[in-house]
GROMACS .gro file of C-alpha atoms in nm:
model
  226
    1MET     CA    1   0.029   0.013  -0.022
    2LEU     CA    2   0.108   0.373  -0.128
    3THR     CA    3  -0.014   0.650   0.125
    4LEU     CA    4   0.032   0.996  -0.030
    5LEU     CA    5   0.201   1.263   0.228
    6VAL     CA    6   0.339   1.566   0.061
    7ILE     CA    7   0.358   1.614  -0.345
    8GLY     CA    8   0.705   1.786  -0.490
    9GLY     CA    9   0.885   1.748  -0.778
   10CYS     CA   10   1.049   1.820  -1.113
   11ALA     CA   11   1.342   2.136  -1.237
   12ARG     CA   12   1.284   2.416  -1.420
   13GLU     CA   13   1.485   2.494  -1.708
   14LYS     CA   14   1.683   2.842  -1.566
   15PHE     CA   15   1.753   2.846  -1.227
   16GLU     CA   16   1.465   3.020  -1.062
   17GLY     CA   17   1.599   2.943  -0.670
   18ARG     CA   18   1.363   2.932  -0.363
   19PRO     CA   19   1.157   3.165  -0.169
   20GLY     CA   20   1.470   3.263   0.067
   21LEU     CA   21   1.761   3.228  -0.140
   22GLN     CA   22   1.980   3.526  -0.124
   23MET     CA   23   2.131   3.559  -0.512
   24VAL     CA   24   2.464   3.719  -0.580
   25GLU     CA   25   2.451   3.909  -0.943
   26ASN     CA   26   2.824   4.031  -1.057
   27SER     CA   27   3.004   4.008  -0.693
   28THR     CA   28   3.128   3.690  -0.529
   29LEU     CA   29   2.964   3.460  -0.247
   30PRO     CA   30   3.064   3.592   0.098
   31ALA     CA   31   3.297   3.386   0.312
   32PRO     CA   32   3.133   3.180   0.598
   33THR     CA   33   3.129   3.240   0.961
   34ARG     CA   34   3.325   3.047   1.210
   35ALA     CA   35   2.958   2.960   1.283
   36ASP     CA   36   2.850   2.872   0.966
   37LEU     CA   37   3.109   2.640   0.986
   38VAL     CA   38   3.134   2.419   1.288
   39GLN     CA   39   2.716   2.412   1.221
   40LEU     CA   40   2.737   2.258   0.876
   41GLN     CA   41   2.911   2.027   1.116
   42ARG     CA   42   2.663   1.701   1.283
   43PRO     CA   43   2.764   1.555   1.589
   44TYR     CA   44   2.881   1.192   1.488
   45VAL     CA   45   2.648   0.939   1.687
   46ILE     CA   46   2.821   0.566   1.695
   47GLY     CA   47   2.676   0.344   1.560
   48PRO     CA   48   2.673  -0.087   1.535
   49ALA     CA   49   3.034  -0.251   1.383
   50ASP     CA   50   3.177   0.144   1.456
   51ARG     CA   51   3.505   0.109   1.636
   52VAL     CA   52   3.611   0.335   1.955
   53ALA     CA   53   3.959   0.443   2.096
   54ILE     CA   54   3.883   0.458   2.458
   55ASP     CA   55   4.154   0.657   2.657
   56VAL     CA   56   4.079   0.689   3.083
   57TYR     CA   57   4.387   0.930   3.221
   58GLY     CA   58   4.585   0.777   3.486
   59VAL     CA   59   4.444   0.358   3.419
   60PRO     CA   60   4.635   0.235   3.146
   61GLU     CA   61   4.440  -0.142   3.205
   62LEU     CA   62   4.114   0.063   3.131
   63SER     CA   63   4.245   0.199   2.755
   64ARG     CA   64   4.108   0.018   2.504
   65THR     CA   65   4.018   0.025   2.095
   66VAL     CA   66   3.689  -0.171   2.080
   67GLN     CA   67   3.398  -0.247   1.844
   68VAL     CA   68   3.016  -0.140   1.927
   69ASP     CA   69   2.831  -0.526   1.907
   70THR     CA   70   2.536  -0.559   1.720
   71ASN     CA   71   2.314  -0.464   1.949
   72GLY     CA   72   2.494  -0.073   1.936
   73ARG     CA   73   2.611  -0.220   2.288
   74ILE     CA   74   3.059  -0.215   2.443
   75SER     CA   75   3.180  -0.399   2.705
   76LEU     CA   76   3.488  -0.251   2.928
   77PRO     CA   77   3.631  -0.368   3.238
   78LEU     CA   78   3.464  -0.241   3.592
   79ALA     CA   79   3.249  -0.061   3.352
   80GLY     CA   80   3.094  -0.330   3.236
   81ASP     CA   81   2.813  -0.341   2.933
   82ILE     CA   82   2.732   0.021   2.813
   83GLU     CA   83   2.510   0.101   2.530
   84ALA     CA   84   2.723   0.245   2.296
   85ALA     CA   85   2.477   0.264   1.954
   86GLY     CA   86   2.322   0.616   1.979
   87ASN     CA   87   2.487   0.819   2.126
   88THR     CA   88   2.796   1.131   2.033
   89PRO     CA   89   3.187   1.010   2.192
   90ALA     CA   90   3.140   1.324   2.384
   91GLN     CA   91   2.831   1.115   2.533
   92LEU     CA   92   2.991   0.769   2.538
   93ALA     CA   93   3.245   0.922   2.740
   94GLY     CA   94   3.010   1.092   3.011
   95LEU     CA   95   2.855   0.739   3.066
   96ILE     CA   96   3.192   0.550   3.062
   97ALA     CA   97   3.280   0.740   3.391
   98ALA     CA   98   2.962   0.733   3.544
   99SER     CA   99   2.973   0.405   3.534
  100LEU     CA  100   3.368   0.349   3.624
  101ARG     CA  101   3.252   0.597   3.903
  102GLN     CA  102   3.002   0.400   4.048
  103ARG     CA  103   3.321   0.148   4.049
  104TYR     CA  104   3.470   0.294   4.306
  105VAL     CA  105   3.676   0.465   4.009
  106ARG     CA  106   3.825   0.855   4.158
  107ASP     CA  107   3.721   1.069   3.923
  108PRO     CA  108   3.781   0.900   3.602
  109GLN     CA  109   3.886   1.068   3.286
  110VAL     CA  110   3.768   0.892   3.019
  111THR     CA  111   3.755   1.000   2.629
  112VAL     CA  112   3.598   0.877   2.313
  113ASN     CA  113   3.735   0.885   1.987
  114VAL     CA  114   3.598   0.757   1.696
  115ASP     CA  115   3.838   0.502   1.546
  116THR     CA  116   3.628   0.333   1.220
  117VAL     CA  117   3.341   0.436   1.169
  118ASN     CA  118   3.091   0.163   1.021
  119GLN     CA  119   2.841   0.327   0.923
  120MET     CA  120   2.704   0.310   0.585
  121VAL     CA  121   2.453   0.425   0.312
  122THR     CA  122   2.339   0.268  -0.021
  123ILE     CA  123   2.422   0.372  -0.364
  124ASP     CA  124   2.249   0.220  -0.670
  125GLY     CA  125   2.137   0.283  -1.015
  126GLN     CA  126   2.240   0.508  -1.240
  127VAL     CA  127   2.611   0.595  -1.064
  128ALA     CA  128   2.961   0.534  -1.175
  129LYS     CA  129   3.006   0.340  -0.849
  130PRO     CA  130   2.757   0.160  -0.695
  131GLY     CA  131   2.815   0.017  -0.355
  132LEU     CA  132   2.823   0.100  -0.015
  133TYR     CA  133   2.969   0.422   0.141
  134PRO     CA  134   3.101   0.523   0.465
  135ILE     CA  135   2.881   0.805   0.604
  136SER     CA  136   2.956   1.047   0.938
  137GLY     CA  137   2.885   1.413   1.007
  138GLN     CA  138   2.681   1.583   0.754
  139MET     CA  139   2.595   1.408   0.398
  140THR     CA  140   2.403   1.549   0.142
  141LEU     CA  141   2.180   1.404  -0.178
  142MET     CA  142   2.462   1.534  -0.429
  143ARG     CA  143   2.720   1.510  -0.228
  144VAL     CA  144   2.617   1.132  -0.184
  145VAL     CA  145   2.574   1.085  -0.581
  146ALA     CA  146   2.924   1.287  -0.596
  147THR     CA  147   3.106   0.999  -0.331
  148ALA     CA  148   2.959   0.734  -0.645
  149GLU     CA  149   3.225   0.953  -0.892
  150GLY     CA  150   2.861   1.098  -1.030
  151ALA     CA  151   2.529   1.027  -1.226
  152THR     CA  152   2.613   0.792  -1.551
  153GLN     CA  153   2.522   0.929  -1.889
  154TYR     CA  154   2.217   0.728  -1.850
  155ALA     CA  155   2.088   0.864  -1.511
  156ASP     CA  156   1.728   1.026  -1.491
  157LEU     CA  157   1.814   1.284  -1.258
  158ASN     CA  158   1.423   1.383  -1.174
  159TYR     CA  159   1.372   1.013  -1.025
  160ILE     CA  160   1.637   0.966  -0.735
  161VAL     CA  161   1.446   0.855  -0.503
  162VAL     CA  162   1.608   0.783  -0.101
  163TYR     CA  163   1.454   0.489   0.146
  164ARG     CA  164   1.504   0.537   0.494
  165GLN     CA  165   1.329   0.319   0.783
  166VAL     CA  166   1.181   0.533   1.081
  167ASN     CA  167   1.036   0.384   1.403
  168GLY     CA  168   0.987   0.047   1.210
  169THR     CA  169   0.838   0.268   0.959
  170GLN     CA  170   0.931   0.241   0.565
  171TYR     CA  171   0.957   0.569   0.398
  172ALA     CA  172   1.066   0.674   0.028
  173ALA     CA  173   1.097   1.035  -0.077
  174LEU     CA  174   1.126   1.110  -0.459
  175TYR     CA  175   1.409   1.429  -0.538
  176ASP     CA  176   1.467   1.643  -0.872
  177LEU     CA  177   1.792   1.636  -0.869
  178ARG     CA  178   1.788   1.888  -1.132
  179ALA     CA  179   1.530   2.092  -0.896
  180ILE     CA  180   1.784   2.057  -0.641
  181ARG     CA  181   2.126   2.173  -0.853
  182ASP     CA  182   1.874   2.490  -0.920
  183GLY     CA  183   1.784   2.603  -0.601
  184ILE     CA  184   1.403   2.544  -0.584
  185TYR     CA  185   1.436   2.331  -0.303
  186PRO     CA  186   1.697   2.235  -0.058
  187ASP     CA  187   1.933   2.009  -0.117
  188PRO     CA  188   1.812   1.645   0.200
  189GLN     CA  189   2.056   1.557   0.402
  190ILE     CA  190   2.139   1.169   0.405
  191TYR     CA  191   2.161   0.988   0.741
  192PRO     CA  192   2.305   0.645   0.769
  193ASN     CA  193   2.152   0.338   0.609
  194ASP     CA  194   1.988   0.484   0.396
  195VAL     CA  195   1.973   0.366  -0.036
  196VAL     CA  196   1.975   0.600  -0.245
  197TYR     CA  197   1.822   0.502  -0.586
  198VAL     CA  198   1.948   0.689  -0.941
  199GLY     CA  199   1.758   0.703  -1.206
  200GLU     CA  200   1.574   0.348  -1.322
  201SER     CA  201   1.500   0.138  -1.039
  202ARG     CA  202   1.209  -0.065  -0.843
  203GLY     CA  203   1.175   0.349  -0.679
  204ARG     CA  204   1.149   0.481  -1.043
  205ARG     CA  205   0.864   0.300  -1.108
  206LEU     CA  206   0.666   0.299  -0.746
  207PHE     CA  207   0.621   0.605  -0.816
  208SER     CA  208   0.539   0.714  -1.227
  209ASP     CA  209   0.125   0.644  -1.180
  210ILE     CA  210   0.133   0.945  -0.945
  211ILE     CA  211   0.418   1.131  -1.147
  212ALA     CA  212   0.267   1.107  -1.424
  213SER     CA  213  -0.094   1.233  -1.293
  214SER     CA  214   0.059   1.559  -1.155
  215ALA     CA  215   0.102   1.897  -1.231
  216LEU     CA  216   0.438   2.070  -1.210
  217LEU     CA  217   0.654   2.081  -0.850
  218SER     CA  218   0.844   2.250  -0.634
  219ALA     CA  219   0.876   1.973  -0.369
  220PRO     CA  220   0.995   1.588  -0.286
  221LEU     CA  221   0.784   1.332  -0.304
  222ILE     CA  222   0.735   1.158   0.017
  223ALA     CA  223   0.524   0.816   0.019
  224ILE     CA  224   0.526   0.539   0.295
  225LEU     CA  225   0.609   0.214   0.245
  226ARG     CA  226   0.280  -0.065   0.390
   0.00000   0.00000   0.00000
């Protein structure tokens, strides 16, 4: 069953830009401020299969690199089992310190760094190099397509589908990459475990009847898959 949530869609032939997009003519783009650069970085959230380096200051026997298991947990001496997935490195460090403190480690100073990122996004369809790609920080649809070395000459850029599961519900969103490039609507964020299909795919057939009966669109088309 396909439940339509939001209708949106295809590109214009000239650069128009969405409302609120500042256009610069006969000039140069302003340089980003320090605050802008910080905002571009999405806090990294640890996931299953990631490897994290844990350092307990002054207690070398507790410092080690461990892999998060498939249930999202790690196991450390004295600290025991700790839920790592879903936390940032700083949050995990706080959880480890709290657990050690309960086991009579006086004032533990813990730092956590991500040693190996194993969170992935799947990119398939008409891209130069389909496959699984590691994802960290802030990634967008345009950047993800570029990561797979761009769309092929056979790609249909107004049929790019992103599949995502949220709280047990499967969603599919149809994007027009040409419209995004023209600034008609924002470049959407891509998250770990997303599946991105470019061009010919099951996703295109899924949306074909809706697109055929729709007027000109200016936003993504998002549906619930049941």
